[in-house]
């Protein structure tokens, strides 16, 4: 590193974005301090000890904000994980990921498991595509139309996606309003809302389309695992080793030290005030990394900070939703599916993972009272829809009512009596959900960012106009373009590169990865780029126009396929 003085960096926030920035900067020799509001690092990815669950010398049961999963398109985060040492693993904590092999798609009373591994036969492909496109519940015409929309997106240029599709909801793009209820349920909502809490009526086509392409790639590309899970509680097999590695790099870690204020002279950041042990102190550094969630950054903004970093003024245009987890600790392990369960008719948009089957690093005798044999982790993605027991949305329930309702919706989708109160040793609801004096939900302190229509323009770059202030969080504009651990890690890399460039140090910039899409789409995307510059619609719009007019629809797949063919 050139120069005689080592630049100092204050990272405000110790979630995945903050820890990723600390790793990249620490590996490049910067003097880094991370300030985190909570006792434990990792943000939404951390494990949360279940209070009063440990007996004798055992550890508390591990709770979570929601289950962690790592789709095959994650590249930035997994690259960082390979550099975090873990025992004798050659690729560090990355080797603690275990691929799933199945997915459960369950309608009420009709659970069906299908493989997520790449098929090796024609019948296997037919079975997979049948499940992906809702088996027999959707007409052939509607399936073909949906496939043509995916193909249109795949063959659209990036500029069209950014400037046109970001302004269109997924619901509109796939014409869900004019389609059957089954089409709306399976293809409009389906996996999208359940896995990433994105409502198709409000979410950007640019974001959902790109996620769909990447999820499909994980299914059809044998070199990519569609989805992987950690082989133990998140903190034990990932976050805690990460913190240890950062400490070995010389990074100073300050838990229970929330940022209270960011100071600026209207041109650059001059310091920050943090809380510690009931008091406050001012900290100063050469560079500052804003790695707190968007709702926290909104509260930290001051007129002077917005003057120094005008891109922060647009954060009010970003929206959040609730996606929080509940864990059921079972006397007997439940392993109906080696992967995710998606409950398509569940009013609260439930998804689940039976954790124990993946947790080779987990010995149940070491936790709780030693009686837990299985852990079912369930995410609730819709907190506004009425339930089936009390007809109340989750936002109006007590913790006990939420538990009862989730059990009922879960059981409604599986075999009768598959899960009930008698199976539970204990249960745990994400503590980010705050309850009021009447016992019902009052607030959610850890909401999830949504990629809504026209939201791209509100998202700032990692580099701000203040030359010593950068951003490393999932709301930052990235190639990933999804509120996720991957997006936060990519933002941290971009923030690190901005600091490295400004500090003029002898350090290599962080590597950045693009989404990989099949090469067969390259030529039509280049052709579409020319067409878009000339103001032309994508060729696939012809079929959409016919469908909207209520005329007989002939799927546009053949015309697009011919467009893909060599000329």
mmCIF file of N, CA, C and O in Angstrom, residues 303-358:
data_model
loop_
_atom_site.group_PDB
_atom_site.id
_atom_site.type_symbol
_atom_site.label_atom_id
_atom_site.label_comp_id
_atom_site.label_asym_id
_atom_site.label_seq_id
_atom_site.Cartn_x
_atom_site.Cartn_y
_atom_site.Cartn_z
ATOM 1 N N UNK A 303 -30.506 17.571 6.459
ATOM 2 C CA UNK A 303 -30.374 18.440 5.278
ATOM 3 C C UNK A 303 -28.934 18.590 4.815
ATOM 4 O O UNK A 303 -28.669 18.592 3.600
ATOM 5 N N UNK A 304 -28.003 18.679 5.749
ATOM 6 C CA UNK A 304 -26.594 18.821 5.361
ATOM 7 C C UNK A 304 -26.072 17.557 4.687
ATOM 8 O O UNK A 304 -25.308 17.620 3.716
ATOM 9 N N UNK A 305 -26.488 16.373 5.207
ATOM 10 C CA UNK A 305 -26.025 15.129 4.601
ATOM 11 C C UNK A 305 -26.592 14.981 3.193
ATOM 12 O O UNK A 305 -25.888 14.540 2.268
ATOM 13 N N UNK A 306 -27.837 15.355 2.999
ATOM 14 C CA UNK A 306 -28.443 15.284 1.667
ATOM 15 C C UNK A 306 -27.767 16.269 0.717
ATOM 16 O O UNK A 306 -27.605 15.983 -0.478
ATOM 17 N N UNK A 307 -27.337 17.413 1.234
ATOM 18 C CA UNK A 307 -26.594 18.359 0.399
ATOM 19 C C UNK A 307 -25.275 17.740 -0.058
ATOM 20 O O UNK A 307 -24.873 17.884 -1.221
ATOM 21 N N UNK A 308 -24.613 17.032 0.854
ATOM 22 C CA UNK A 308 -23.335 16.396 0.509
ATOM 23 C C UNK A 308 -23.533 15.175 -0.376
ATOM 24 O O UNK A 308 -22.715 14.899 -1.260
ATOM 25 N N UNK A 309 -24.617 14.438 -0.163
ATOM 26 C CA UNK A 309 -24.899 13.210 -0.923
ATOM 27 C C UNK A 309 -26.341 13.281 -1.418
ATOM 28 O O UNK A 309 -27.247 12.655 -0.847
ATOM 29 N N UNK A 310 -26.603 14.013 -2.501
ATOM 30 C CA UNK A 310 -27.975 14.238 -2.973
ATOM 31 C C UNK A 310 -28.743 12.959 -3.317
ATOM 32 O O UNK A 310 -29.973 12.951 -3.276
ATOM 33 N N UNK A 311 -28.040 11.878 -3.646
ATOM 34 C CA UNK A 311 -28.747 10.641 -4.013
ATOM 35 C C UNK A 311 -29.574 10.089 -2.857
ATOM 36 O O UNK A 311 -30.517 9.327 -3.069
ATOM 37 N N UNK A 312 -29.254 10.498 -1.615
ATOM 38 C CA UNK A 312 -30.024 10.038 -0.460
ATOM 39 C C UNK A 312 -31.402 10.676 -0.408
ATOM 40 O O UNK A 312 -32.287 10.187 0.301
ATOM 41 N N UNK A 313 -31.597 11.756 -1.140
ATOM 42 C CA UNK A 313 -32.887 12.449 -1.108
ATOM 43 C C UNK A 313 -34.000 11.602 -1.702
ATOM 44 O O UNK A 313 -35.181 11.847 -1.436
ATOM 45 N N UNK A 314 -33.650 10.598 -2.513
ATOM 46 C CA UNK A 314 -34.668 9.805 -3.205
ATOM 47 C C UNK A 314 -35.066 8.542 -2.444
ATOM 48 O O UNK A 314 -35.887 7.762 -2.928
ATOM 49 N N UNK A 315 -34.494 8.331 -1.258
ATOM 50 C CA UNK A 315 -34.779 7.094 -0.531
ATOM 51 C C UNK A 315 -36.238 6.966 -0.112
ATOM 52 O O UNK A 315 -36.736 5.854 0.105
ATOM 53 N N UNK A 316 -36.942 8.104 0.003
ATOM 54 C CA UNK A 316 -38.359 8.040 0.386
ATOM 55 C C UNK A 316 -39.193 7.335 -0.671
ATOM 56 O O UNK A 316 -40.313 6.900 -0.395
ATOM 57 N N UNK A 317 -38.665 7.218 -1.894
ATOM 58 C CA UNK A 317 -39.386 6.538 -2.954
ATOM 59 C C UNK A 317 -39.273 5.031 -2.900
ATOM 60 O O UNK A 317 -39.884 4.339 -3.725
ATOM 61 N N UNK A 318 -38.498 4.503 -1.954
ATOM 62 C CA UNK A 318 -38.335 3.053 -1.813
ATOM 63 C C UNK A 318 -39.350 2.507 -0.815
ATOM 64 O O UNK A 318 -39.719 3.185 0.144
ATOM 65 N N UNK A 319 -39.770 1.281 -1.040
ATOM 66 C CA UNK A 319 -40.816 0.679 -0.219
ATOM 67 C C UNK A 319 -40.289 -0.598 0.430
ATOM 68 O O UNK A 319 -39.357 -1.235 -0.070
ATOM 69 N N UNK A 320 -40.893 -0.970 1.544
ATOM 70 C CA UNK A 320 -40.521 -2.201 2.244
ATOM 71 C C UNK A 320 -41.776 -3.030 2.521
ATOM 72 O O UNK A 320 -42.895 -2.534 2.472
ATOM 73 N N UNK A 321 -41.551 -4.308 2.790
ATOM 74 C CA UNK A 321 -42.638 -5.215 3.156
ATOM 75 C C UNK A 321 -42.153 -6.088 4.306
ATOM 76 O O UNK A 321 -40.977 -6.067 4.681
ATOM 77 N N UNK A 322 -43.079 -6.875 4.839
ATOM 78 C CA UNK A 322 -42.723 -7.750 5.954
ATOM 79 C C UNK A 322 -42.513 -9.167 5.439
ATOM 80 O O UNK A 322 -43.333 -9.716 4.700
ATOM 81 N N UNK A 323 -41.399 -9.749 5.827
ATOM 82 C CA UNK A 323 -41.130 -11.168 5.564
ATOM 83 C C UNK A 323 -40.328 -11.681 6.755
ATOM 84 O O UNK A 323 -39.126 -11.479 6.830
ATOM 85 N N UNK A 324 -41.008 -12.302 7.678
ATOM 86 C CA UNK A 324 -40.375 -12.718 8.931
ATOM 87 C C UNK A 324 -40.656 -14.179 9.207
ATOM 88 O O UNK A 324 -41.635 -14.746 8.720
ATOM 89 N N UNK A 325 -39.782 -14.771 10.015
ATOM 90 C CA UNK A 325 -39.836 -16.200 10.221
ATOM 91 C C UNK A 325 -40.370 -16.624 11.576
ATOM 92 O O UNK A 325 -40.339 -15.874 12.559
ATOM 93 N N UNK A 326 -40.871 -17.849 11.613
ATOM 94 C CA UNK A 326 -41.241 -18.515 12.854
ATOM 95 C C UNK A 326 -40.642 -19.911 12.785
ATOM 96 O O UNK A 326 -40.680 -20.558 11.736
ATOM 97 N N UNK A 327 -40.033 -20.346 13.886
ATOM 98 C CA UNK A 327 -39.437 -21.678 13.929
ATOM 99 C C UNK A 327 -40.242 -22.577 14.865
ATOM 100 O O UNK A 327 -40.630 -22.157 15.967
ATOM 101 N N UNK A 328 -40.483 -23.800 14.409
ATOM 102 C CA UNK A 328 -41.125 -24.816 15.227
ATOM 103 C C UNK A 328 -40.084 -25.881 15.547
ATOM 104 O O UNK A 328 -39.474 -26.469 14.637
ATOM 105 N N UNK A 329 -39.861 -26.130 16.831
ATOM 106 C CA UNK A 329 -38.893 -27.129 17.288
ATOM 107 C C UNK A 329 -39.670 -28.397 17.637
ATOM 108 O O UNK A 329 -40.538 -28.391 18.510
ATOM 109 N N UNK A 330 -39.360 -29.477 16.929
ATOM 110 C CA UNK A 330 -40.195 -30.670 16.936
ATOM 111 C C UNK A 330 -39.560 -31.821 17.706
ATOM 112 O O UNK A 330 -38.334 -31.990 17.715
ATOM 113 N N UNK A 331 -40.415 -32.645 18.309
ATOM 114 C CA UNK A 331 -39.950 -33.836 19.024
ATOM 115 C C UNK A 331 -39.474 -34.897 18.050
ATOM 116 O O UNK A 331 -38.626 -35.724 18.390
ATOM 117 N N UNK A 332 -40.032 -34.894 16.837
ATOM 118 C CA UNK A 332 -39.587 -35.808 15.784
ATOM 119 C C UNK A 332 -39.302 -34.999 14.526
ATOM 120 O O UNK A 332 -40.036 -34.070 14.195
ATOM 121 N N UNK A 333 -38.239 -35.356 13.824
ATOM 122 C CA UNK A 333 -37.850 -34.623 12.634
ATOM 123 C C UNK A 333 -38.880 -34.824 11.521
ATOM 124 O O UNK A 333 -39.412 -35.918 11.342
ATOM 125 N N UNK A 334 -39.170 -33.752 10.784
ATOM 126 C CA UNK A 334 -40.082 -33.812 9.650
ATOM 127 C C UNK A 334 -39.303 -33.494 8.382
ATOM 128 O O UNK A 334 -38.831 -32.375 8.216
ATOM 129 N N UNK A 335 -39.130 -34.472 7.516
ATOM 130 C CA UNK A 335 -38.288 -34.284 6.327
ATOM 131 C C UNK A 335 -39.033 -34.744 5.081
ATOM 132 O O UNK A 335 -38.594 -35.628 4.358
ATOM 133 N N UNK A 336 -40.194 -34.145 4.832
ATOM 134 C CA UNK A 336 -41.005 -34.542 3.683
ATOM 135 C C UNK A 336 -40.368 -34.145 2.360
ATOM 136 O O UNK A 336 -40.675 -34.728 1.321
ATOM 137 N N UNK A 337 -39.500 -33.136 2.372
ATOM 138 C CA UNK A 337 -38.903 -32.650 1.137
ATOM 139 C C UNK A 337 -37.482 -32.165 1.426
ATOM 140 O O UNK A 337 -37.229 -31.524 2.439
ATOM 141 N N UNK A 338 -36.554 -32.510 0.520
ATOM 142 C CA UNK A 338 -35.161 -32.098 0.677
ATOM 143 C C UNK A 338 -34.973 -30.746 -0.010
ATOM 144 O O UNK A 338 -34.301 -30.619 -1.029
ATOM 145 N N UNK A 339 -35.630 -29.741 0.569
ATOM 146 C CA UNK A 339 -35.570 -28.402 -0.005
ATOM 147 C C UNK A 339 -36.725 -27.563 0.491
ATOM 148 O O UNK A 339 -37.304 -27.823 1.548
ATOM 149 N N UNK A 340 -37.086 -26.544 -0.291
ATOM 150 C CA UNK A 340 -38.131 -25.605 0.100
ATOM 151 C C UNK A 340 -39.515 -26.185 -0.080
ATOM 152 O O UNK A 340 -39.766 -26.965 -0.999
ATOM 153 N N UNK A 341 -40.405 -25.759 0.791
ATOM 154 C CA UNK A 341 -41.824 -25.998 0.605
ATOM 155 C C UNK A 341 -42.507 -24.675 0.303
ATOM 156 O O UNK A 341 -42.283 -23.686 1.004
ATOM 157 N N UNK A 342 -43.302 -24.634 -0.747
ATOM 158 C CA UNK A 342 -44.051 -23.432 -1.126
ATOM 159 C C UNK A 342 -45.534 -23.781 -1.047
ATOM 160 O O UNK A 342 -45.990 -24.720 -1.705
ATOM 161 N N UNK A 343 -46.291 -23.010 -0.247
ATOM 162 C CA UNK A 343 -47.691 -23.332 0.043
ATOM 163 C C UNK A 343 -48.570 -22.331 -0.703
ATOM 164 O O UNK A 343 -48.863 -21.235 -0.222
ATOM 165 N N UNK A 344 -48.980 -22.734 -1.896
ATOM 166 C CA UNK A 344 -49.539 -21.809 -2.871
ATOM 167 C C UNK A 344 -50.875 -21.206 -2.454
ATOM 168 O O UNK A 344 -51.204 -20.099 -2.861
ATOM 169 N N UNK A 345 -51.664 -21.932 -1.672
ATOM 170 C CA UNK A 345 -52.966 -21.419 -1.247
ATOM 171 C C UNK A 345 -52.917 -20.782 0.140
ATOM 172 O O UNK A 345 -53.948 -20.310 0.619
ATOM 173 N N UNK A 346 -51.802 -20.801 0.786
ATOM 174 C CA UNK A 346 -51.721 -20.268 2.143
ATOM 175 C C UNK A 346 -51.965 -18.758 2.120
ATOM 176 O O UNK A 346 -51.225 -18.024 1.450
ATOM 177 N N UNK A 347 -52.952 -18.268 2.831
ATOM 178 C CA UNK A 347 -53.239 -16.827 2.803
ATOM 179 C C UNK A 347 -52.048 -15.963 3.223
ATOM 180 O O UNK A 347 -51.911 -14.838 2.746
ATOM 181 N N UNK A 348 -51.199 -16.497 4.083
ATOM 182 C CA UNK A 348 -50.061 -15.707 4.555
ATOM 183 C C UNK A 348 -48.786 -15.976 3.748
ATOM 184 O O UNK A 348 -47.701 -15.621 4.162
ATOM 185 N N UNK A 349 -48.943 -16.600 2.565
ATOM 186 C CA UNK A 349 -47.812 -16.863 1.658
ATOM 187 C C UNK A 349 -46.640 -17.516 2.399
ATOM 188 O O UNK A 349 -45.568 -16.934 2.555
ATOM 189 N N UNK A 350 -46.847 -18.719 2.841
ATOM 190 C CA UNK A 350 -45.859 -19.432 3.638
ATOM 191 C C UNK A 350 -44.877 -20.205 2.767
ATOM 192 O O UNK A 350 -45.229 -20.747 1.724
ATOM 193 N N UNK A 351 -43.640 -20.236 3.212
ATOM 194 C CA UNK A 351 -42.623 -21.130 2.670
ATOM 195 C C UNK A 351 -41.892 -21.755 3.845
ATOM 196 O O UNK A 351 -41.853 -21.187 4.939
ATOM 197 N N UNK A 352 -41.295 -22.914 3.625
ATOM 198 C CA UNK A 352 -40.655 -23.592 4.755
ATOM 199 C C UNK A 352 -39.392 -24.317 4.334
ATOM 200 O O UNK A 352 -39.170 -24.605 3.157
ATOM 201 N N UNK A 353 -38.590 -24.611 5.335
ATOM 202 C CA UNK A 353 -37.432 -25.500 5.210
ATOM 203 C C UNK A 353 -37.391 -26.370 6.457
ATOM 204 O O UNK A 353 -37.486 -25.872 7.581
ATOM 205 N N UNK A 354 -37.258 -27.658 6.271
ATOM 206 C CA UNK A 354 -36.983 -28.552 7.393
ATOM 207 C C UNK A 354 -35.466 -28.584 7.562
ATOM 208 O O UNK A 354 -34.749 -29.211 6.775
ATOM 209 N N UNK A 355 -34.962 -27.886 8.560
ATOM 210 C CA UNK A 355 -33.543 -27.578 8.658
ATOM 211 C C UNK A 355 -32.667 -28.771 9.021
ATOM 212 O O UNK A 355 -31.552 -28.912 8.506
ATOM 213 N N UNK A 356 -33.130 -29.605 9.899
ATOM 214 C CA UNK A 356 -32.272 -30.621 10.516
ATOM 215 C C UNK A 356 -31.589 -31.518 9.477
ATOM 216 O O UNK A 356 -30.421 -31.906 9.625
ATOM 217 N N UNK A 357 -32.286 -31.850 8.392
ATOM 218 C CA UNK A 357 -31.728 -32.764 7.398
ATOM 219 C C UNK A 357 -30.476 -32.175 6.734
ATOM 220 O O UNK A 357 -29.642 -32.913 6.215
ATOM 221 N N UNK A 358 -30.333 -30.855 6.756
ATOM 222 C CA UNK A 358 -29.174 -30.213 6.150
ATOM 223 C C UNK A 358 -28.083 -29.924 7.182
ATOM 224 O O UNK A 358 -26.939 -29.671 6.815
#
